[in-house]
Structure formats: C-alpha cells, structure tokens
C-alpha positions as YAML, in Angstrom:
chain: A
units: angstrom
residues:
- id: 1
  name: UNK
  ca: [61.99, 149.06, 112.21]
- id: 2
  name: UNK
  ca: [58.61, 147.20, 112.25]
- id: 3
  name: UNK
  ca: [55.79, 148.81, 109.94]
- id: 4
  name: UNK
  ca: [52.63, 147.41, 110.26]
- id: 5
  name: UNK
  ca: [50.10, 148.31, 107.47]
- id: 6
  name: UNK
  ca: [46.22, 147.20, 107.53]
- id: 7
  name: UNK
  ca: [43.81, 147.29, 104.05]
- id: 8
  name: UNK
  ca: [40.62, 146.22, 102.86]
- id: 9
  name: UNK
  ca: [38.71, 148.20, 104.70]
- id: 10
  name: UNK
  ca: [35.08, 149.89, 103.11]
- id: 11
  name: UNK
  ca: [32.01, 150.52, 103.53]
- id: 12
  name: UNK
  ca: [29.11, 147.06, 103.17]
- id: 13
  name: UNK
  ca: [25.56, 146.71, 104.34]
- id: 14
  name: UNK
  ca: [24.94, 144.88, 107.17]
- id: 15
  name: UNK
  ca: [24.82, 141.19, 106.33]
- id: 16
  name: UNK
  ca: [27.77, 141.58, 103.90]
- id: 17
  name: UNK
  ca: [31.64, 140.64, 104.37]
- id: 18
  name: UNK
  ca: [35.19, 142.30, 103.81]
- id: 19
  name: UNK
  ca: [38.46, 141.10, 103.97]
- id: 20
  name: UNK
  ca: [41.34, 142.89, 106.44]
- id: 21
  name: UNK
  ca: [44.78, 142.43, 105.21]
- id: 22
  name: UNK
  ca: [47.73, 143.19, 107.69]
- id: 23
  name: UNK
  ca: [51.22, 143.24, 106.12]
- id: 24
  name: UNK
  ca: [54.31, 143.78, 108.29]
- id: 25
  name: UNK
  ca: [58.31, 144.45, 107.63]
- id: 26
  name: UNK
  ca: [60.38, 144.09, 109.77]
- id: 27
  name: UNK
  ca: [59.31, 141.39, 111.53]
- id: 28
  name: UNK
  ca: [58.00, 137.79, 110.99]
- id: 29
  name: UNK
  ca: [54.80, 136.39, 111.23]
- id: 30
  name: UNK
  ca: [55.96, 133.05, 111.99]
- id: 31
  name: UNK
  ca: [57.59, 134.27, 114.89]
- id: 32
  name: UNK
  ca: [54.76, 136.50, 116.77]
- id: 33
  name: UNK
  ca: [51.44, 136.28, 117.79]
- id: 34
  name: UNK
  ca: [49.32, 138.44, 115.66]
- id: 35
  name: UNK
  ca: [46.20, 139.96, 116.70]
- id: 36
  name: UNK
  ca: [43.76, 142.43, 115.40]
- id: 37
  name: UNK
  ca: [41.76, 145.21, 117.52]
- id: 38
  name: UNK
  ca: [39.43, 147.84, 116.83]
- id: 39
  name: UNK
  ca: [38.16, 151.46, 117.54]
- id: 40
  name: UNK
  ca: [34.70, 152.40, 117.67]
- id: 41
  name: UNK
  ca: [34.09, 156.18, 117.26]
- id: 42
  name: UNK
  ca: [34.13, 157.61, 121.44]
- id: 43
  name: UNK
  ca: [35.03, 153.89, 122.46]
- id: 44
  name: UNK
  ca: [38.16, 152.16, 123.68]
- id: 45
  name: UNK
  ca: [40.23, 149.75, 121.46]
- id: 46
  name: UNK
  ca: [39.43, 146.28, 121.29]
- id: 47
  name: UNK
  ca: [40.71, 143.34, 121.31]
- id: 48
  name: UNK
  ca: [39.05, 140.98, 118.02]
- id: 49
  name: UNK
  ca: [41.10, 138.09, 117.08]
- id: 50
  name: UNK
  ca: [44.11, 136.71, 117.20]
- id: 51
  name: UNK
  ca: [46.47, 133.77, 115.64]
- id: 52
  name: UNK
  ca: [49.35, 132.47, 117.48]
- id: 53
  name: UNK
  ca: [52.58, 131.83, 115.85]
- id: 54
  name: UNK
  ca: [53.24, 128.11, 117.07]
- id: 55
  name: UNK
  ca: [49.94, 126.42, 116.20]
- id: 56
  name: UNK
  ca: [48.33, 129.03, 114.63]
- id: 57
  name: UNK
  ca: [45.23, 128.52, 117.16]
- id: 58
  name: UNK
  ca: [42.59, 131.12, 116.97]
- id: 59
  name: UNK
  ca: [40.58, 133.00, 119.63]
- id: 60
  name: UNK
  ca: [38.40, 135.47, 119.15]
- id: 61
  name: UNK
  ca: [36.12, 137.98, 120.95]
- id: 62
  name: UNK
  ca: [32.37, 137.16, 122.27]
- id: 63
  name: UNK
  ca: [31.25, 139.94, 119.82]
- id: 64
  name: UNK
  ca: [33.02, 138.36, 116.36]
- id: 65
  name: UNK
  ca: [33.12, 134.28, 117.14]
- id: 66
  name: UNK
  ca: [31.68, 132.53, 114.54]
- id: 67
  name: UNK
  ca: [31.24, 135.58, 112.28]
- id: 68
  name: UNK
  ca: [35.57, 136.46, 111.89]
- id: 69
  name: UNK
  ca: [37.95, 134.30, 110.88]
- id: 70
  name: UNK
  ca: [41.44, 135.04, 111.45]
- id: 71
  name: UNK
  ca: [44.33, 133.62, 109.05]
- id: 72
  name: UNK
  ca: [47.71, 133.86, 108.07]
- id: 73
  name: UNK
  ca: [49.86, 133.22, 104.54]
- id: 74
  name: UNK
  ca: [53.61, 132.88, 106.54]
- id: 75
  name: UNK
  ca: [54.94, 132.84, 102.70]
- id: 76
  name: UNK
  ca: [53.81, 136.51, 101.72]
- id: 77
  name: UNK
  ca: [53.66, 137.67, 105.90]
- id: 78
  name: UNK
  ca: [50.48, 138.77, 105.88]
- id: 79
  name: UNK
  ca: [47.46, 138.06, 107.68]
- id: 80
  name: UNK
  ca: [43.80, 138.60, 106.94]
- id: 81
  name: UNK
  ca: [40.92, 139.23, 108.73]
- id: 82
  name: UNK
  ca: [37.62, 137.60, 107.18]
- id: 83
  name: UNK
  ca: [34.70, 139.30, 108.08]
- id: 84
  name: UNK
  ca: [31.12, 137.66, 107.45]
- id: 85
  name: UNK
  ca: [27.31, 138.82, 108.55]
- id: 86
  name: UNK
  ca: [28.81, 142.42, 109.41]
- id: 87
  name: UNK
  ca: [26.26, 144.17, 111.74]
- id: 88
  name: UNK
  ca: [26.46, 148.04, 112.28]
- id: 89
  name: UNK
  ca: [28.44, 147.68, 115.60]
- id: 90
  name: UNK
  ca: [31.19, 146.66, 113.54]
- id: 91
  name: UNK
  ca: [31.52, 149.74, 112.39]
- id: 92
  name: UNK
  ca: [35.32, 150.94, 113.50]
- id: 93
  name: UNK
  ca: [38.77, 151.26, 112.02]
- id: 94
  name: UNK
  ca: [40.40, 147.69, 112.48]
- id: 95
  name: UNK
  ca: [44.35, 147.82, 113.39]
- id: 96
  name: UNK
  ca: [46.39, 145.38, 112.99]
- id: 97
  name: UNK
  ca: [49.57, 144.60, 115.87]
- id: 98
  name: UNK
  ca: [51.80, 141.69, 116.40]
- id: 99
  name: UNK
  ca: [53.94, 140.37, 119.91]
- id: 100
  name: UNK
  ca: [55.32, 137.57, 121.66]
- id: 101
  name: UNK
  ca: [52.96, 137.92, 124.46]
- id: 102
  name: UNK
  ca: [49.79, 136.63, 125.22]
- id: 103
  name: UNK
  ca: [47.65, 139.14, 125.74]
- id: 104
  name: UNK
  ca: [44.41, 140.89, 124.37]
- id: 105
  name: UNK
  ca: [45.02, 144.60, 126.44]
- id: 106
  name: UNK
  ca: [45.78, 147.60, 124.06]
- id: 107
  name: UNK
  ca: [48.12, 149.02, 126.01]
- id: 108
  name: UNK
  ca: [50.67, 146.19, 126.13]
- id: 109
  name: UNK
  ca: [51.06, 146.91, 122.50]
- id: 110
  name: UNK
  ca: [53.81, 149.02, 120.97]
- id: 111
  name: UNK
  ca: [53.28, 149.22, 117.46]
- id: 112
  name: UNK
  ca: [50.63, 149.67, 115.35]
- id: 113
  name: UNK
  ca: [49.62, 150.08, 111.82]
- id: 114
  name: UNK
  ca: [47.41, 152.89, 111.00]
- id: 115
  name: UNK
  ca: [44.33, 151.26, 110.80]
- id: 116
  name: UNK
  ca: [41.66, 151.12, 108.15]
- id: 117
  name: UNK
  ca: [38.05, 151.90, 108.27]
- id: 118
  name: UNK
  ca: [35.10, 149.53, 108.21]
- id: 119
  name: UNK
  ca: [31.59, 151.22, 107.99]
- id: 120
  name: UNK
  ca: [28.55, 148.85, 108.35]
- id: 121
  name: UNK
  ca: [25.45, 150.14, 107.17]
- id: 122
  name: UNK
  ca: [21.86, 148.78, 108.46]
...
C-alpha cells in the first residue's frame, strides 16, 4: 500500500522560506515521477513542481519558478520542497503525490498524502 506523508509546513512572513518534506512507503522514488500540488482555500489544486525519476529534471509552475526548488534524497525516499521569498498567495496546504506519468492534472492522481499547511503572512 503506498502512504504518502508531507511535513514542514508553518506559518512565515512573506519574504521568508520553509522546507516541504514528502516521505513515501511503499513505493520508490527512484522509480516515479514525483510532483507536488497545492490547495488554496475555495480554489482548485495545483500543480507546483515536479522531479522526474530518470534525470531528475525539474519543472515548475509560472507562479513558483525561480522562488521553489524541488529535490530528492533517493537514499532516505524523500523529497523536499524548498520554498524561498514566500508571498501571501502561497498560502495553501501543499500535497505531495508520485506516478509514472507525465502529467501536472490533479485528477490523474490516485494517491495522496494528507497535505500540510503553509500560511504566508504579509
């Protein structure tokens, strides 16, 4: 059975930075494209960043590039989400979810973690 389970959420002030963690069991990161998304309050899930498995190349939404970094430790299975000059709109719980597709749509996903909450103050 594959758990997914997100951390390091909190609260900052805009300008500051958190680190996401995503662990997983019962499956391999060095076997699946991981990706995180997140959930504004009345808004759809979105797609953030992903790594791929292969190359571990990186792509990232309009709204995070150059502010996220995505990243993964294949030794402990986790990845992390770095998260620098947060803004308000940030605020949203962040899930973590993981497939052999390509593909940045929500609703191809099966499992997810339960999230964890990021609240960016201005």
């Amino acid at each position: 059975q594959v758990q997914l389970v997100e951390s390091g959420g909190g609260s900052v002030q805009a300008g500051g930075s958190l680190r996401l963690s995503c662990a997983a069991s019962g499956l391999s990161f060095s076997s699946y494209n991981v990706y995180w998304f997140r959930q504004a309050p009345g808004k759809e899930r979105e797609f953030a960043a992903t790594i791929t498995w292969r190359y571990s190349n990186t792509y990232y939404a309009d709204s995070v590039k150059g502010r996220f970094t995505i990243s993964r430790d294949i030794a402990r299975n986790v990845v992390y989400l770095q998260m620098n000059s947060l803004k308000p709109e940030d605020t949203a719980v962040y899930y973590c979810t993981a497939s052999r597709r390509t593909t940045t749509t929500s609703a191809d996903f099966d499992s997810w973690g339960p999230g964890t909450q990021v609240t960016v103050s201005s």
